[in-house]
Short mmCIF file of C-alpha atoms in Angstrom, two decimals:
data_model
loop_
_atom_site.label_atom_id
_atom_site.label_comp_id
_atom_site.label_asym_id
_atom_site.label_seq_id
_atom_site.Cartn_x
_atom_site.Cartn_y
_atom_site.Cartn_z
CA GLU A 1 0.00 0.00 0.00
CA TRP A 2 2.92 2.32 0.69
CA VAL A 3 4.18 1.75 -2.85
CA ALA A 4 0.77 2.46 -4.40
CA SER A 5 0.33 5.56 -2.24
CA ARG A 6 3.83 6.77 -3.06
CA ILE A 7 3.19 6.37 -6.78
CA GLN A 8 -0.10 8.22 -6.56
CA THR A 9 1.50 11.09 -4.64
CA TYR A 10 4.87 11.44 -6.34
CA GLY A 11 4.60 9.34 -9.48
CA PRO A 12 6.41 6.06 -10.17
CA GLU A 13 9.78 7.80 -10.62
CA ASP A 14 10.14 7.83 -6.83
CA ILE A 15 10.31 4.04 -6.45
CA GLY A 16 12.20 1.08 -7.87
CA TYR A 17 11.01 -1.90 -9.89
CA LYS A 18 11.61 -4.26 -6.96
CA ASP A 19 9.11 -2.27 -4.88
CA VAL A 20 6.56 -2.63 -7.67
CA LEU A 21 7.14 -6.40 -7.78
CA LYS A 22 6.61 -6.60 -4.01
CA ALA A 23 3.41 -4.57 -4.29
CA ILE A 24 2.12 -6.89 -7.03
CA ALA A 25 2.96 -9.95 -4.92
CA LEU A 26 0.95 -8.43 -2.05
CA GLY A 27 -2.05 -7.92 -4.34
CA VAL A 28 -2.04 -4.13 -4.17
CA GLU A 29 -4.79 -2.46 -6.21
CA TRP A 30 -3.24 0.35 -8.18
CA PRO A 31 -4.88 3.75 -7.72
CA LYS A 32 -6.24 5.36 -10.87
CA ASP A 33 -3.78 7.34 -13.02
CA THR A 34 -0.59 5.93 -11.54
CA TYR A 35 0.74 5.07 -15.03
CA VAL A 36 2.95 2.28 -13.75
CA MET A 37 2.76 0.43 -17.06
CA THR A 38 4.13 3.32 -19.14
CA TRP A 39 6.73 3.99 -16.44
CA ALA A 40 7.91 0.39 -16.76
CA GLY A 41 8.17 0.79 -20.54
CA ARG A 42 10.02 4.08 -20.29
CA ARG A 43 12.49 2.68 -17.76
CA GLY A 44 12.94 -0.56 -19.71
CA HIS A 45 11.71 -2.81 -16.88
CA VAL A 46 10.77 -5.76 -19.09
CA CYS A 47 10.32 -8.03 -16.08
CA LEU A 48 7.39 -5.91 -14.86
CA LEU A 49 5.22 -6.09 -17.97
CA GLU A 50 3.65 -9.50 -17.43
CA PRO A 51 3.11 -9.09 -13.65
CA LEU A 52 1.47 -5.70 -14.25
CA VAL A 53 -0.84 -7.15 -16.90
CA LYS A 54 -1.78 -9.99 -14.56
CA SER A 55 -2.49 -7.45 -11.81
CA GLY A 56 -5.10 -5.86 -14.06
CA LEU A 57 -3.27 -2.98 -15.77
CA ASP A 58 -3.74 -2.25 -19.46
CA ILE A 59 -0.68 -3.03 -21.59
CA ASP A 60 -1.80 -0.20 -23.92
CA GLU A 61 -2.03 2.42 -21.18
CA THR A 62 -0.79 5.77 -22.54
CA ASP A 63 1.67 8.10 -20.90
CA PRO A 64 0.01 11.31 -19.63
CA GLY A 65 2.89 13.39 -20.97
CA ASP A 66 3.01 15.21 -24.28
CA ASN A 67 4.14 12.16 -26.27
CA GLY A 68 1.29 9.85 -25.18
CA TYR A 69 3.50 6.76 -25.50
CA THR A 70 2.49 3.26 -24.47
CA ALA A 71 4.95 0.83 -22.89
CA LEU A 72 5.48 -0.73 -26.34
CA THR A 73 6.18 2.66 -27.91
CA TRP A 74 8.68 3.53 -25.19
CA MET A 75 10.47 0.21 -25.65
CA ALA A 76 10.50 0.64 -29.45
CA SER A 77 11.80 4.21 -29.26
CA ARG A 78 14.68 3.20 -27.01
CA GLY A 79 15.75 0.15 -28.99
CA ASN A 80 14.71 -2.37 -26.33
CA LEU A 81 14.29 -5.46 -28.51
CA GLU A 82 13.52 -7.79 -25.60
CA GLY A 83 10.91 -5.34 -24.28
CA VAL A 84 9.21 -5.01 -27.66
CA ARG A 85 9.10 -8.79 -28.04
CA GLU A 86 7.58 -9.19 -24.57
CA ALA A 87 5.02 -6.40 -25.02
CA LEU A 88 3.86 -7.93 -28.32
CA ARG A 89 3.61 -11.34 -26.64
CA LEU A 90 1.31 -9.71 -24.09
CA LYS A 91 -0.90 -8.45 -26.95
CA ALA A 92 0.23 -4.83 -26.97
CA SER A 93 -1.25 -3.05 -29.98
CA PRO A 94 1.15 -1.99 -32.77
CA VAL A 95 -1.28 0.92 -33.35
CA PRO A 96 -2.50 2.28 -29.99
CA LYS A 97 -5.90 3.93 -30.41
CA GLU A 98 -4.71 7.32 -29.17
CA THR A 99 -2.29 7.65 -32.11
CA CYS A 100 -5.19 7.93 -34.53
CA LYS A 101 -6.94 10.65 -32.47
CA TYR A 102 -3.84 12.77 -31.97
CA ASN A 103 -0.43 13.24 -33.58
CA ILE A 104 1.26 10.59 -31.46
CA ASP A 105 3.98 8.23 -32.67
CA THR A 106 3.06 4.63 -33.29
CA PRO A 107 5.64 2.13 -31.99
CA LEU A 108 6.85 1.63 -35.58
CA GLU A 109 7.26 5.37 -36.15
CA ALA A 110 9.18 5.69 -32.88
CA ALA A 111 11.52 2.86 -33.85
CA ALA A 112 11.96 3.99 -37.46
CA GLY A 113 12.65 7.59 -36.42
CA ARG A 114 15.58 6.33 -34.36
CA HIS A 115 16.62 3.70 -36.93
CA HIS A 116 16.21 0.63 -34.71
CA ALA A 117 16.12 -1.71 -37.70
CA ASP A 118 15.60 -4.98 -35.80
CA ILE A 119 12.60 -3.54 -33.98
CA VAL A 120 11.21 -2.13 -37.24
CA ASP A 121 11.34 -5.62 -38.71
CA MET A 122 9.64 -7.13 -35.65
CA LEU A 123 6.83 -4.58 -35.62
CA ILE A 124 6.17 -4.95 -39.35
CA SER A 125 5.94 -8.72 -38.83
CA ALA A 126 3.42 -8.03 -36.03
CA GLY A 127 1.20 -6.12 -38.46
CA ALA A 128 2.21 -2.52 -37.77
CA PRO A 129 1.01 -0.36 -40.71
CA LEU A 130 3.38 1.71 -42.84
CA THR A 131 0.91 4.62 -42.99
CA VAL A 132 -1.32 5.83 -40.16
CA GLY A 133 -4.20 8.29 -40.34
CA LYS A 134 -3.88 11.02 -37.72
CA MET A 135 -5.47 14.29 -36.71
CA ASN A 136 -3.26 16.23 -39.15
CA GLY A 137 -3.59 13.69 -41.95
CA PRO A 138 -1.75 10.51 -42.96
CA SER A 139 1.70 9.88 -41.55
CA THR A 140 4.22 7.61 -43.29
CA VAL A 141 6.79 5.60 -41.37
CA ILE A 142 9.40 5.89 -44.14
CA GLY A 143 9.03 9.66 -43.88
CA ARG A 144 10.03 9.49 -40.22
CA ALA A 145 13.04 7.32 -41.02
CA MET A 146 14.17 9.58 -43.88
CA ALA A 147 13.73 12.86 -41.98
CA ALA A 148 15.72 11.73 -38.93
CA ASN A 149 19.33 12.92 -38.98
CA THR A 150 22.39 10.72 -38.50
CA PHE A 151 25.85 11.85 -37.39
CA ASN A 152 28.34 9.00 -37.77
CA GLU A 153 29.03 5.90 -39.87
CA LYS A 154 27.24 3.56 -37.47
CA GLU A 155 24.10 5.71 -37.50
CA HIS A 156 24.30 6.08 -41.29
CA ALA A 157 24.36 2.29 -41.69
CA ARG A 158 21.37 1.89 -39.34
CA LYS A 159 19.41 4.44 -41.34
CA VAL A 160 20.09 2.67 -44.64
CA LYS A 161 19.10 -0.70 -43.14
CA THR A 162 15.89 0.73 -41.67
CA VAL A 163 14.85 2.39 -44.94
CA GLU A 164 15.64 -0.81 -46.85
CA GLN A 165 13.36 -2.81 -44.55
CA LEU A 166 10.55 -0.31 -45.00
CA LEU A 167 10.93 -0.32 -48.78
CA ASN A 168 11.00 -4.10 -48.88
CA ALA A 169 7.83 -4.15 -46.76
CA GLY A 170 6.00 -2.03 -49.34
CA SER A 171 6.72 1.63 -48.53
CA ASP A 172 6.54 3.93 -51.55
CA PRO A 173 10.07 5.01 -52.57
CA GLU A 174 8.60 8.25 -53.95
CA THR A 175 6.96 9.28 -50.66
CA ILE A 176 6.94 13.04 -50.15
CA VAL A 177 8.22 13.95 -46.71
CA PRO A 178 7.41 17.19 -44.84
CA VAL A 179 10.65 18.59 -43.41
CA SER A 180 11.20 21.42 -40.94
CA TYR A 181 14.47 23.35 -41.12
CA ASP A 182 13.58 26.15 -38.70
CA GLY A 183 13.11 24.13 -35.51
CA THR A 184 9.30 24.34 -35.50
CA ASP A 185 6.68 21.63 -35.94
CA GLU A 186 5.47 23.21 -39.17
CA PRO A 187 7.16 21.84 -42.31
CA SER A 188 9.19 24.38 -44.27
CA LYS A 189 9.70 22.05 -47.25
CA HIS A 190 8.25 18.91 -48.80
CA LEU A 191 10.93 16.67 -50.31
CA SER A 192 10.94 13.24 -51.91
CA CYS A 193 12.86 10.39 -50.30
CA LEU A 194 15.48 10.64 -53.06
CA GLU A 195 15.88 14.39 -52.54
CA LEU A 196 16.36 13.82 -48.82
CA ALA A 197 18.93 11.10 -49.49
CA LYS A 198 20.87 13.44 -51.78
CA ASN A 199 20.67 16.24 -49.21
CA CYS A 200 22.32 14.08 -46.56
CA GLY A 201 24.89 12.76 -49.06
CA LEU A 202 24.61 9.08 -48.15
CA GLN A 203 25.49 7.28 -51.38
CA PRO A 204 24.24 3.84 -50.23
CA LEU A 205 20.88 5.44 -49.38
CA ILE A 206 20.77 7.28 -52.72
CA ASP A 207 21.52 4.04 -54.58
CA LEU A 208 18.91 2.10 -52.58
CA ILE A 209 16.08 4.57 -53.17
CA SER A 210 17.04 5.11 -56.81
CA ALA A 211 16.86 1.35 -57.42
CA HIS A 212 13.42 1.12 -55.84
CA VAL A 213 12.15 4.12 -57.80
CA GLU A 214 13.33 2.46 -61.01
CA MET A 215 11.70 -0.83 -60.04
CA LYS A 216 8.48 1.00 -59.29
CA ARG A 217 8.56 2.59 -62.76
CA GLN A 218 9.12 -0.81 -64.38
CA PHE A 219 6.24 -2.24 -62.39
CA GLU A 220 3.95 0.60 -63.46
CA LYS A 221 4.86 -0.02 -67.10
CA LEU A 222 4.01 -3.70 -66.73
CA LYS A 223 0.71 -2.78 -65.13
CA ALA A 224 -0.11 -0.25 -67.87
CA ASN A 225 0.56 -2.95 -70.48
CA GLY A 226 -1.99 -5.27 -68.91
CA PHE A 227 0.39 -7.57 -67.05
CA PRO A 228 -1.39 -9.33 -64.15
CA VAL A 229 -0.52 -7.57 -60.90
CA ASP A 230 -2.37 -9.73 -58.38
CA GLY A 231 0.20 -11.71 -56.46
CA THR A 232 3.84 -11.46 -57.53
CA ILE A 233 5.96 -11.95 -60.63
CA ASP A 234 9.65 -12.74 -60.90
CA SER A 235 12.03 -10.92 -63.21
CA PRO A 236 15.33 -12.35 -64.48
CA ALA A 237 17.10 -9.95 -62.14
CA GLY A 238 15.56 -11.67 -59.14
CA VAL A 239 13.22 -8.84 -58.20
CA THR A 240 9.71 -9.57 -56.94
CA PHE A 241 7.10 -6.99 -57.89
CA LYS A 242 4.24 -6.79 -55.45
CA LYS A 243 0.79 -5.30 -55.90
CA VAL A 244 1.62 -2.75 -53.20
CA GLY A 245 5.29 -1.90 -53.07
CA ILE A 246 8.23 -3.82 -54.42
CA LYS A 247 10.13 -6.40 -52.45
CA LEU A 248 13.67 -7.54 -53.16
CA LYS A 249 14.25 -11.24 -52.85
CA PRO A 250 16.78 -12.18 -50.16
#
C-alpha cells in the first residue's frame, strides 16, 4: 500500500522496480492514473510487464505526458528489442488507439525515427502499418526514417538498413516527406525520399532509393501494359514486384 500511495502522490519515478514487484505480490490495487505500465516501458523494466498485466493494468495504457506513449512505444523508441518482443507477446497493440486521435507516434514510427532496424522488422511482422491516419492527416513511417538525422558511420548504416526494410515491406520510394528546417513543428519544405537522401549525401541510401524508384517505374509499365498484378511476378534480375510496393528477394 505504501508503494501504491507513493506512486499516486509522487509518481512512479520515486520508487524502484523491486518495490513494484513486491506490491504486485501483495495484491495491491493500483490507484487510478498511476501510469505504472508506461513507467515500466520508459524505464525498460521488461520483467514488470507480465506481472502488471496480470495485476489488471492495461498493456496499452498511454503516458500522460506530451508524447502519449504506451509501454510498447517507449520500448521501441529506445531500442529495447527484448521489451518489444515481450510487449507484443502480451498483446500490446502496434497501433495504440490514441495515435489515430492525436499526432502521437506509433511504436513503428518511434523505432523507425531512431533507426532501430531490428525492432522495425519485428513490428512490421506483427502487423504494424506503414501509414497511419492522424489528426493532421496521414503519416508515413518511411518519412520518419528519412527525416531523422544521423551523425556518424554507425548511424548512417542503421538508417540505410531501416529504410531498406521499410521499402521491402512495401513503402513507396517516392513518398513526399514534410521537413522542418527552422526548428518548429510546421514543415518548411516537402521533399521526396530521393531528394532527402541526396541532401544528406549518403550514397548507399541514394543508390537504394534510386533502385526502388526504377523498379516502381518498371512495375507501373508492366501494369499499364496489362500484365497481371495480383500476387507477384519474378524478373530475371531476381526482383519480386508486389501489388503494393516492391520487395527484393533475399
